[in-house]
XYZ file of C-alpha atoms in Angstrom:
614
model
C -0.020 0.016 0.216
C 1.281 3.499 -0.621
C 1.580 5.734 1.951
C 1.429 9.253 2.387
C 4.302 11.612 3.635
C 3.182 13.426 6.507
C 5.058 16.593 5.845
C 4.707 17.793 1.982
C 8.554 18.170 1.196
C 9.631 20.293 -1.358
C 9.074 18.379 -4.642
C 11.939 17.742 -7.152
C 11.754 19.755 -10.459
C 11.169 17.540 -13.766
C 12.808 19.789 -16.741
C 11.090 19.324 -20.175
C 14.580 18.515 -21.508
C 18.215 18.643 -20.637
C 19.691 19.909 -23.284
C 18.824 22.830 -25.917
C 20.432 20.777 -28.666
C 17.599 18.703 -30.028
C 20.273 16.133 -30.999
C 21.937 15.898 -27.842
C 18.311 15.741 -26.125
C 17.396 12.902 -28.386
C 20.670 11.071 -27.984
C 20.364 10.690 -24.259
C 16.891 9.526 -24.434
C 17.447 7.306 -27.140
C 20.705 5.355 -25.074
C 17.683 4.493 -22.348
C 14.989 3.505 -24.652
C 17.263 1.407 -26.873
C 16.181 -2.398 -26.379
C 18.402 -4.597 -24.644
C 18.105 -8.124 -23.394
C 19.923 -10.352 -20.934
C 22.199 -13.343 -22.276
C 19.959 -16.363 -22.986
C 19.481 -18.866 -20.661
C 18.063 -22.892 -21.289
C 16.738 -25.669 -19.517
C 19.056 -28.221 -18.591
C 17.602 -31.264 -20.719
C 16.007 -28.963 -23.515
C 18.607 -26.768 -24.914
C 15.890 -25.054 -27.203
C 13.575 -23.595 -24.508
C 15.522 -20.246 -23.400
C 14.514 -17.518 -21.185
C 16.066 -13.908 -21.232
C 14.539 -10.728 -19.895
C 14.345 -7.457 -22.185
C 13.040 -3.857 -21.784
C 11.733 -3.740 -25.691
C 8.636 -2.942 -24.237
C 9.625 -0.354 -22.100
C 9.498 -2.576 -18.953
C 12.067 -5.007 -18.294
C 9.894 -8.347 -18.431
C 10.654 -11.975 -19.176
C 10.998 -13.313 -22.347
C 10.602 -17.052 -24.213
C 12.729 -17.678 -27.090
C 12.215 -21.330 -28.605
C 15.103 -21.814 -30.480
C 13.653 -24.501 -32.917
C 10.937 -22.322 -34.375
C 12.828 -19.115 -33.582
C 9.892 -17.705 -31.837
C 10.419 -14.734 -29.344
C 7.425 -14.371 -27.018
C 6.578 -12.141 -23.977
C 5.683 -14.021 -20.699
C 5.424 -11.576 -18.123
C 3.543 -8.329 -18.697
C 3.233 -6.385 -14.972
C 2.823 -2.874 -14.413
C 6.378 -2.474 -12.318
C 8.108 -5.123 -14.688
C 9.449 -8.714 -13.765
C 13.405 -10.071 -13.550
C 13.659 -13.080 -11.875
C 12.776 -16.652 -13.924
C 13.933 -19.757 -14.534
C 13.135 -22.828 -16.317
C 11.976 -26.705 -15.203
C 14.917 -28.894 -16.522
C 12.612 -30.336 -18.860
C 11.331 -26.912 -20.513
C 7.923 -27.350 -20.249
C 7.511 -24.526 -17.484
C 8.668 -20.844 -16.866
C 8.897 -19.973 -13.272
C 8.748 -16.294 -12.459
C 8.594 -14.609 -9.156
C 5.447 -12.916 -8.381
C 5.915 -9.556 -6.119
C 3.752 -6.610 -5.701
C 4.628 -3.355 -6.951
C 8.340 -3.943 -6.555
C 8.415 -5.148 -3.167
C 10.277 -8.186 -3.962
C 7.499 -10.201 -1.029
C 5.939 -12.676 -3.131
C 5.778 -16.345 -4.641
C 7.155 -18.598 -7.219
C 4.635 -19.067 -9.832
C 4.391 -20.962 -13.384
C 3.159 -21.112 -16.465
C 3.883 -22.933 -20.018
C 6.513 -22.724 -21.682
C 4.923 -23.157 -24.970
C 1.607 -20.779 -24.035
C -0.745 -19.464 -23.949
C -1.472 -20.182 -20.106
C -1.919 -18.348 -17.144
C 0.506 -18.508 -14.509
C -0.234 -20.586 -11.385
C 0.946 -20.982 -7.920
C 4.160 -23.065 -8.393
C 4.262 -24.764 -5.413
C 0.788 -23.556 -3.548
C 1.584 -24.474 0.151
C 5.026 -22.651 0.080
C 4.176 -19.482 2.175
C 4.990 -15.809 0.822
C 8.200 -14.418 1.367
C 11.238 -12.919 0.142
C 13.265 -15.352 -1.870
C 16.032 -17.577 -1.149
C 17.152 -19.358 -3.520
C 15.377 -22.246 -5.890
C 16.197 -25.373 -7.571
C 13.784 -27.424 -9.604
C 14.522 -30.798 -10.707
C 12.538 -33.595 -12.678
C 11.146 -35.066 -9.134
C 12.282 -32.729 -6.332
C 12.010 -28.950 -5.976
C 13.531 -27.030 -3.672
C 12.464 -23.141 -2.663
C 13.777 -20.969 0.173
C 11.914 -18.105 1.629
C 13.197 -15.114 3.791
C 10.520 -13.663 6.140
C 10.941 -11.248 9.538
C 10.914 -14.656 11.594
C 13.866 -15.670 9.540
C 14.742 -18.137 6.985
C 12.805 -21.533 5.969
C 13.946 -23.729 3.054
C 11.067 -26.326 1.891
C 11.270 -29.357 -0.484
C 8.394 -30.468 -3.127
C 8.396 -34.145 -3.865
C 5.362 -36.642 -4.792
C 2.619 -34.085 -4.375
C 4.283 -33.427 -0.558
C 5.773 -30.597 0.560
C 8.247 -30.431 3.405
C 9.849 -27.816 5.536
C 13.430 -29.446 6.124
C 15.042 -26.170 7.549
C 14.068 -23.081 9.300
C 16.658 -20.694 11.046
C 16.574 -17.102 12.622
C 19.729 -16.417 10.609
C 20.077 -16.101 6.728
C 20.000 -19.162 4.664
C 19.194 -20.207 0.890
C 18.773 -23.152 -1.416
C 22.293 -23.366 -3.568
C 22.427 -26.374 -5.368
C 20.874 -29.818 -6.372
C 22.850 -32.416 -7.546
C 22.004 -34.001 -11.307
C 20.565 -37.202 -9.921
C 18.772 -34.950 -7.430
C 20.260 -37.144 -4.621
C 22.187 -34.182 -2.703
C 21.228 -30.838 -1.782
C 23.115 -27.806 -1.170
C 22.185 -25.095 1.186
C 23.907 -22.149 2.697
C 23.357 -20.841 6.370
C 24.647 -18.848 8.583
C 24.466 -20.728 12.111
C 28.173 -19.390 12.876
C 26.386 -15.778 13.288
C 27.925 -14.594 9.844
C 25.697 -14.050 6.800
C 28.610 -12.212 4.670
C 30.931 -15.433 5.234
C 28.294 -18.403 4.797
C 29.207 -21.959 5.368
C 27.724 -24.556 2.756
C 25.942 -27.773 3.859
C 24.889 -30.598 1.877
C 21.799 -32.993 2.765
C 20.937 -36.074 1.288
C 17.387 -35.129 -0.858
C 15.495 -38.523 1.019
C 15.164 -37.686 4.102
C 17.303 -34.101 4.680
C 20.122 -35.724 6.492
C 23.275 -33.748 6.709
C 25.889 -35.704 4.495
C 28.441 -33.148 5.066
C 29.132 -29.539 6.651
C 31.643 -26.865 5.609
C 32.955 -23.816 6.581
C 36.167 -22.247 6.820
C 36.333 -20.141 9.819
C 35.821 -16.469 10.833
C 36.415 -14.230 7.833
C 36.024 -16.626 5.106
C 33.002 -17.205 3.104
C 31.931 -20.549 1.065
C 29.443 -20.340 -1.731
C 27.995 -23.773 -3.516
C 27.642 -22.475 -6.982
C 26.149 -25.951 -8.668
C 26.715 -29.387 -9.015
C 28.142 -31.209 -12.100
C 25.936 -31.565 -15.111
C 26.556 -34.868 -15.309
C 23.836 -37.536 -13.952
C 25.821 -39.610 -10.849
C 28.770 -36.938 -10.303
C 28.839 -35.777 -6.664
C 31.325 -32.768 -7.555
C 30.097 -29.256 -6.068
C 31.946 -26.390 -7.938
C 32.494 -23.640 -4.996
C 33.969 -20.363 -4.321
C 36.144 -19.855 -1.362
C 38.177 -17.113 -0.155
C 41.126 -18.909 1.705
C 43.757 -16.844 0.436
C 42.605 -13.787 0.789
C 40.176 -13.573 -2.409
C 37.644 -15.327 -3.931
C 38.962 -18.887 -6.142
C 37.233 -22.111 -7.008
C 37.237 -25.700 -5.642
C 35.692 -28.637 -6.477
C 34.436 -30.821 -3.901
C 33.445 -34.469 -4.504
C 30.959 -34.604 -1.918
C 30.554 -38.633 -2.016
C 34.085 -39.023 -1.477
C 34.129 -35.823 1.006
C 37.366 -34.657 -0.886
C 38.347 -31.228 -2.893
C 40.520 -29.802 -4.883
C 41.655 -26.144 -5.346
C 41.908 -24.716 -8.190
C 44.859 -22.291 -9.132
C 44.165 -20.855 -11.762
C 47.154 -18.035 -11.572
C 44.844 -15.221 -12.446
C 44.784 -11.660 -10.730
C 41.505 -10.743 -9.305
C 38.671 -12.958 -8.716
C 36.614 -15.348 -10.330
C 33.398 -17.076 -11.078
C 32.863 -20.145 -13.227
C 30.080 -22.504 -14.608
C 30.589 -26.406 -15.927
C 30.501 -27.440 -19.611
C 27.897 -29.821 -20.442
C 30.282 -32.525 -20.230
C 32.054 -31.833 -16.890
C 35.336 -31.624 -18.573
C 35.984 -28.319 -18.119
C 35.029 -24.738 -16.341
C 34.110 -21.782 -18.054
C 35.521 -19.083 -16.003
C 34.886 -15.359 -15.662
C 37.515 -13.287 -14.530
C 37.132 -10.259 -13.028
C 40.301 -8.091 -12.517
C 40.529 -3.946 -12.265
C 36.941 -3.209 -13.498
C 36.838 -5.594 -16.488
C 36.122 -9.030 -17.002
C 37.352 -12.166 -19.581
C 36.474 -15.541 -20.506
C 38.701 -18.851 -20.016
C 38.195 -22.358 -20.367
C 39.535 -24.444 -17.778
C 40.413 -28.062 -18.462
C 39.758 -30.452 -15.560
C 42.031 -33.059 -17.007
C 45.364 -31.400 -17.838
C 44.674 -28.161 -16.003
C 45.540 -26.134 -19.104
C 43.622 -22.711 -19.051
C 43.141 -21.170 -22.243
C 41.533 -17.453 -22.465
C 38.668 -16.832 -25.178
C 39.681 -13.850 -26.458
C 37.025 -10.951 -25.773
C 37.608 -7.401 -26.042
C 38.655 -5.285 -22.778
C 34.940 -4.606 -20.993
C 32.424 -6.330 -19.154
C 30.954 -9.931 -19.414
C 27.380 -9.508 -18.107
C 26.414 -13.240 -18.234
C 27.789 -16.613 -20.360
C 26.893 -20.524 -20.436
C 27.902 -23.201 -22.473
C 25.395 -24.993 -24.937
C 25.521 -28.598 -25.013
C 27.848 -28.643 -28.088
C 30.265 -26.385 -26.742
C 29.392 -22.993 -28.268
C 29.894 -20.374 -25.221
C 27.237 -17.629 -25.399
C 27.445 -14.368 -23.712
C 26.882 -10.798 -23.138
C 29.492 -8.159 -23.617
C 29.693 -4.467 -23.427
C 32.540 -1.664 -22.556
C 31.758 2.209 -21.621
C 32.139 3.296 -25.312
C 29.954 0.468 -26.832
C 26.320 -1.054 -26.077
C 25.924 -4.727 -25.156
C 26.044 -7.552 -27.355
C 24.842 -10.816 -27.087
C 27.702 -13.015 -28.633
C 28.194 -16.841 -29.433
C 31.606 -18.189 -29.484
C 32.173 -21.485 -31.249
C 34.430 -24.403 -30.061
C 37.059 -23.488 -33.181
C 36.858 -19.825 -32.543
C 34.340 -18.211 -34.660
C 32.624 -15.100 -32.818
C 29.299 -13.742 -33.929
C 26.596 -11.809 -32.609
C 23.622 -14.355 -31.733
C 21.090 -11.725 -30.854
C 20.317 -8.278 -31.927
C 17.521 -6.647 -29.835
C 14.803 -4.737 -32.272
C 15.202 -1.311 -33.287
C 18.086 1.099 -33.600
C 21.127 0.419 -31.174
C 21.862 2.837 -28.392
C 24.225 5.514 -29.502
C 27.784 4.905 -28.282
C 29.746 7.008 -25.259
C 33.208 7.921 -24.336
C 35.497 5.387 -22.974
C 36.937 5.393 -19.141
C 40.200 5.417 -18.049
C 41.869 4.079 -14.760
C 42.964 6.022 -11.787
C 45.135 4.659 -9.253
C 45.137 6.612 -5.585
C 46.821 5.570 -2.554
C 44.240 5.895 0.218
C 44.503 5.211 3.803
C 43.687 1.168 3.181
C 45.788 0.821 0.352
C 45.401 1.948 -3.308
C 42.091 2.413 -4.767
C 40.990 1.879 -8.024
C 38.553 4.686 -9.800
C 37.302 4.435 -13.525
C 37.138 8.123 -14.723
C 35.249 9.746 -18.000
C 35.953 13.299 -19.134
C 33.145 14.570 -21.840
C 34.140 14.268 -25.525
C 35.559 17.492 -26.703
C 35.577 18.994 -23.215
C 37.372 22.381 -22.539
C 40.811 22.282 -21.132
C 40.576 22.732 -17.257
C 38.604 21.849 -14.212
C 35.646 20.463 -14.977
C 32.374 19.783 -13.012
C 32.884 16.465 -12.038
C 30.316 13.607 -10.464
C 31.189 11.001 -7.939
C 29.475 8.290 -8.766
C 29.281 5.818 -5.861
C 27.948 2.039 -6.338
C 25.448 0.414 -4.049
C 25.921 -2.913 -2.590
C 28.443 -2.183 -0.994
C 29.723 -5.641 -1.978
C 29.754 -4.750 -5.986
C 31.932 -2.619 -8.113
C 32.177 -0.445 -11.097
C 33.047 -1.763 -13.986
C 34.443 -0.685 -18.010
C 30.681 -1.499 -18.983
C 28.119 0.293 -20.987
C 25.769 2.977 -18.812
C 23.446 5.034 -20.309
C 23.439 6.956 -16.918
C 27.387 7.488 -16.779
C 27.209 9.004 -20.639
C 24.199 11.496 -19.946
C 26.152 12.752 -17.432
C 29.082 13.121 -19.643
C 26.933 14.698 -22.300
C 25.499 17.124 -19.772
C 28.692 18.253 -19.093
C 30.345 16.694 -15.869
C 33.536 14.690 -15.630
C 32.906 11.203 -13.625
C 34.953 9.632 -11.388
C 33.345 6.078 -10.112
C 35.219 4.959 -7.270
C 36.015 1.395 -6.251
C 36.194 2.152 -2.735
C 37.079 -0.363 0.504
C 34.087 -2.832 0.559
C 34.002 -3.219 -3.229
C 34.297 -6.617 -4.670
C 37.117 -8.078 -7.006
C 40.002 -6.359 -5.185
C 40.141 -9.339 -2.455
C 38.906 -10.112 1.049
C 40.431 -7.728 3.294
C 39.500 -4.983 0.590
C 35.777 -6.063 0.858
C 35.818 -6.745 4.609
C 37.825 -3.548 5.571
C 34.529 -1.560 5.908
C 33.601 -4.109 9.001
C 32.904 -2.149 12.174
C 32.488 1.240 10.762
C 30.662 0.939 7.587
C 30.194 4.515 5.578
C 32.877 6.279 7.340
C 35.899 3.599 5.833
C 34.264 3.965 2.284
C 33.904 7.600 2.286
C 37.981 8.081 3.255
C 38.445 6.728 0.033
C 36.348 8.601 -1.658
C 38.197 11.604 -0.072
C 41.378 10.452 -1.459
C 39.680 10.212 -4.878
C 38.551 13.892 -4.420
C 41.725 15.194 -3.881
C 43.402 13.540 -6.579
C 40.439 14.845 -8.778
C 41.118 18.242 -7.765
C 45.088 18.109 -7.532
C 45.563 16.375 -11.228
C 43.129 18.970 -12.553
C 40.300 17.155 -13.688
C 37.736 18.218 -10.983
C 36.726 21.876 -10.055
C 36.741 22.041 -6.031
C 33.478 24.068 -6.237
C 31.526 22.142 -8.448
C 31.692 18.284 -7.395
C 28.802 16.661 -6.650
C 28.119 13.427 -4.938
C 25.649 10.732 -5.910
C 24.481 6.901 -5.734
C 22.001 4.701 -5.099
C 21.114 2.317 -2.904
C 24.321 2.012 -0.592
C 25.418 4.409 -2.573
C 22.674 7.057 -1.554
C 23.967 6.409 2.064
C 27.432 6.876 1.183
C 25.990 10.471 -0.468
C 24.223 11.254 2.642
C 26.756 10.441 4.646
C 29.387 12.401 2.944
C 27.238 15.432 2.906
C 27.276 15.173 6.413
C 30.652 14.297 7.106
C 32.689 16.310 4.123
C 30.397 19.254 3.698
C 33.012 21.893 2.215
C 33.793 18.906 -0.763
C 30.330 18.798 -2.129
C 28.310 21.515 -4.288
C 25.363 19.152 -4.175
C 24.169 15.840 -3.117
C 21.760 13.054 -5.194
C 21.061 10.263 -3.066
C 18.637 7.273 -4.789
C 16.728 4.938 -2.075
C 19.111 5.411 0.403
C 19.890 4.307 4.016
C 18.807 7.948 5.935
C 18.663 6.909 9.386
C 20.164 3.421 10.497
C 18.247 2.477 13.031
C 14.751 3.335 11.470
C 15.887 1.511 8.477
C 17.273 -1.453 10.483
C 13.789 -1.894 12.267
C 11.961 -1.831 8.898
C 14.007 -3.541 6.324
C 13.754 -7.278 5.320
C 15.108 -9.805 7.389
C 18.216 -10.544 5.058
C 19.124 -7.270 5.276
C 19.047 -7.089 9.207
C 21.306 -10.073 9.165
C 23.655 -8.524 7.093
C 23.737 -5.807 8.960
C 24.513 -7.343 12.344
C 27.831 -9.131 10.311
C 28.747 -5.741 8.896
C 28.105 -3.452 12.085
C 28.914 -6.408 14.635
C 25.600 -6.317 16.038
C 22.050 -4.766 16.361
C 21.376 -1.283 17.273
C 20.944 -2.201 20.734
C 24.122 -4.287 20.784
C 25.988 -1.191 19.895
C 24.326 2.018 19.441
C 27.263 4.105 19.548
C 28.517 2.388 16.215
C 25.199 2.813 13.748
C 24.975 6.553 15.646
C 28.112 6.928 14.186
C 27.820 5.752 10.742
C 24.346 6.909 10.253
C 23.823 10.090 7.893
C 21.136 11.663 10.147
C 23.525 11.924 12.826
C 25.714 14.892 11.183
C 22.307 16.405 9.312
C 22.980 19.646 11.114
C 26.591 19.639 9.299
C 24.820 19.623 5.893
C 25.294 22.850 3.417
C 24.773 21.376 0.006
C 21.234 21.104 -1.525
C 20.192 17.863 -1.257
C 17.950 15.317 -3.563
C 16.573 12.029 -2.522
C 14.416 9.688 -4.603
C 12.815 6.783 -2.967
C 10.036 4.174 -3.644
C 7.315 3.404 -1.543
C 7.598 -0.159 -1.512
C 11.498 -0.701 -0.839
C 11.914 -3.238 1.600
C 15.865 -2.603 1.164
C 15.933 1.174 2.233
C 12.314 1.734 3.536
C 10.310 4.940 3.220
C 10.181 5.936 7.151
C 13.514 6.566 7.686
C 14.360 8.620 4.830
C 11.296 10.546 5.961
C 12.871 11.214 9.556
C 15.914 12.415 7.555
C 14.090 14.950 5.445
C 11.750 16.148 8.555
C 15.551 17.331 9.739
C 16.624 18.750 6.496
C 13.332 20.682 6.868
C 13.595 21.889 10.378
C 16.896 23.287 9.358
C 15.600 24.913 6.282
C 18.627 23.380 4.155
C 17.612 23.102 0.276
C 16.488 19.910 -0.707
C 14.125 18.215 -3.243
C 12.386 14.895 -2.899
C 11.086 12.486 -5.566
C 8.728 9.840 -4.064
C 7.511 6.818 -6.757
C 5.351 3.752 -6.376
C 7.787 1.040 -6.699
C 10.573 -0.662 -4.894
C 14.124 -0.421 -4.780
C 14.119 0.919 -7.849
C 12.254 0.675 -11.224
C 12.010 -1.466 -14.006
C 10.035 0.696 -16.134
C 12.249 2.784 -18.646
C 9.834 5.982 -18.396
C 10.424 6.124 -14.573
C 13.836 5.600 -15.245
C 14.155 8.256 -17.453
C 12.266 10.647 -15.335
C 13.966 10.070 -12.638
C 17.770 10.590 -14.453
C 16.673 13.614 -15.994
C 15.383 14.630 -12.307
C 19.042 13.835 -11.022
C 20.960 15.867 -13.639
C 18.894 18.651 -14.028
C 19.363 19.156 -10.017
C 23.127 18.608 -10.349
C 23.416 21.058 -13.204
C 21.586 23.989 -11.519
C 24.057 22.836 -7.871
C 26.982 23.422 -9.769
C 25.831 26.623 -11.930
C 25.006 25.037 -15.033
C 21.599 25.991 -14.894
């Protein structure tokens, strides 16, 4: 249900256009409206049945692709869009997660792959909740559900549903063996959901086969069992040497093989269909690449792709690798690489492709916690000398900015801003120590790195110190509000999308999965360590905010709930600090392209006024 604010906050201004030049105006909008799609995924035993998500209708929805007939069919049609879907292994059913207006709370439904057919409850006696993993077999289905009471894991077989695991802590379904004999789950019974353990159960009585935890500060993530029937090998991510690497765990033998690939950075992988090799996606310094690792010989071979980002990849039954690729300058493409090496465009969304943009360069700056990596973009044709500069802070916090195509970055460049994307401490891809450095002092730790990049940008002549804007969404929105209060002299303005603004109130209202995450990140609950939450909360520093603030928030957001944002805005209003507020009827962001374009126009127009470009 949409709530109404008690206080009428100053509304955000929506410009009729961002650019006086009609070609520039058309170009930035075309980047957002251009049709895009994800790399396809296919059914385990019916490779002709494929799914992908696309914005071709103006809303991100699920599409089915029958590769035998080459028919593409829109499956879902909901006002706020649909992202999460998968196929039954025989390819007959499409499963998708049905929430309400983007609130992420709901249940799985299914409908026939071939259509027509109305969606029906997939497993009727599994209660609604936040999704916590799903594995669909021929005979067994495992579903994870998270609610305010904790996590519950269910199995459905032979018409009967069993709740086989429940806990107050975070837990989820991870992987199901090909013969549906073994089921892997992730759990945090040791009290740290950020560094989970893996337990493998029998799928008959759900007794524990073996439990694996690497100890404090070292998480394990079960990726997938071997795709070969009777093969009990489980592909696992570990961080025993301070970064995410791969191991293969033969569950039946309880024997491990750690894979030392000799690559810098971090990796993730999936099996080749015959389980003889792994397709490895390697991430290093904001860019990713593809490799084939032969399990018999230990040979690692690169599948040559240009520098950029791999957005998704899989191996077809014939050994063809299909993947999504983009770079900062080049819009995404869905490509197919044959075993012989031929690489071609596999799918081209309808309509005109998105206009390109400027490339990114790298900056490496020494900070209090070590070397900070940032991606830097400068507007094409910009005059010499310092520029208005946007410091863009990614969400997560465990994520990273990459050399990928971004219509969002591009419009800021078109508007005359240099853009600095900071992979602060807490970011992934730079090792476990870098990722976990924010524990016990989140927010303030990351902002030390942002300050170091700000100093570098000013001293190098890139940024005009009087015209710097801090910006981000989700965790990036939290950091933006915290920066405005703790670094008030650095910023001419701040934009915070779906932020944490009052951490104590956010903890009270957010989904349980995030409360578990926060307990692990902060070191306890707000009742346990109130001083830490107070020190790291933007509302604590609201009296120091000087620059104008723009806040955008969704009514149905379970991650950064609306009440705690209103608490912050009420404090701003009492101080008469200039601010604007945009409220929309969705959750943690929007899947509707027109809504996204509207919000981007609001953000850029606000920042232009803050730095004197309007």
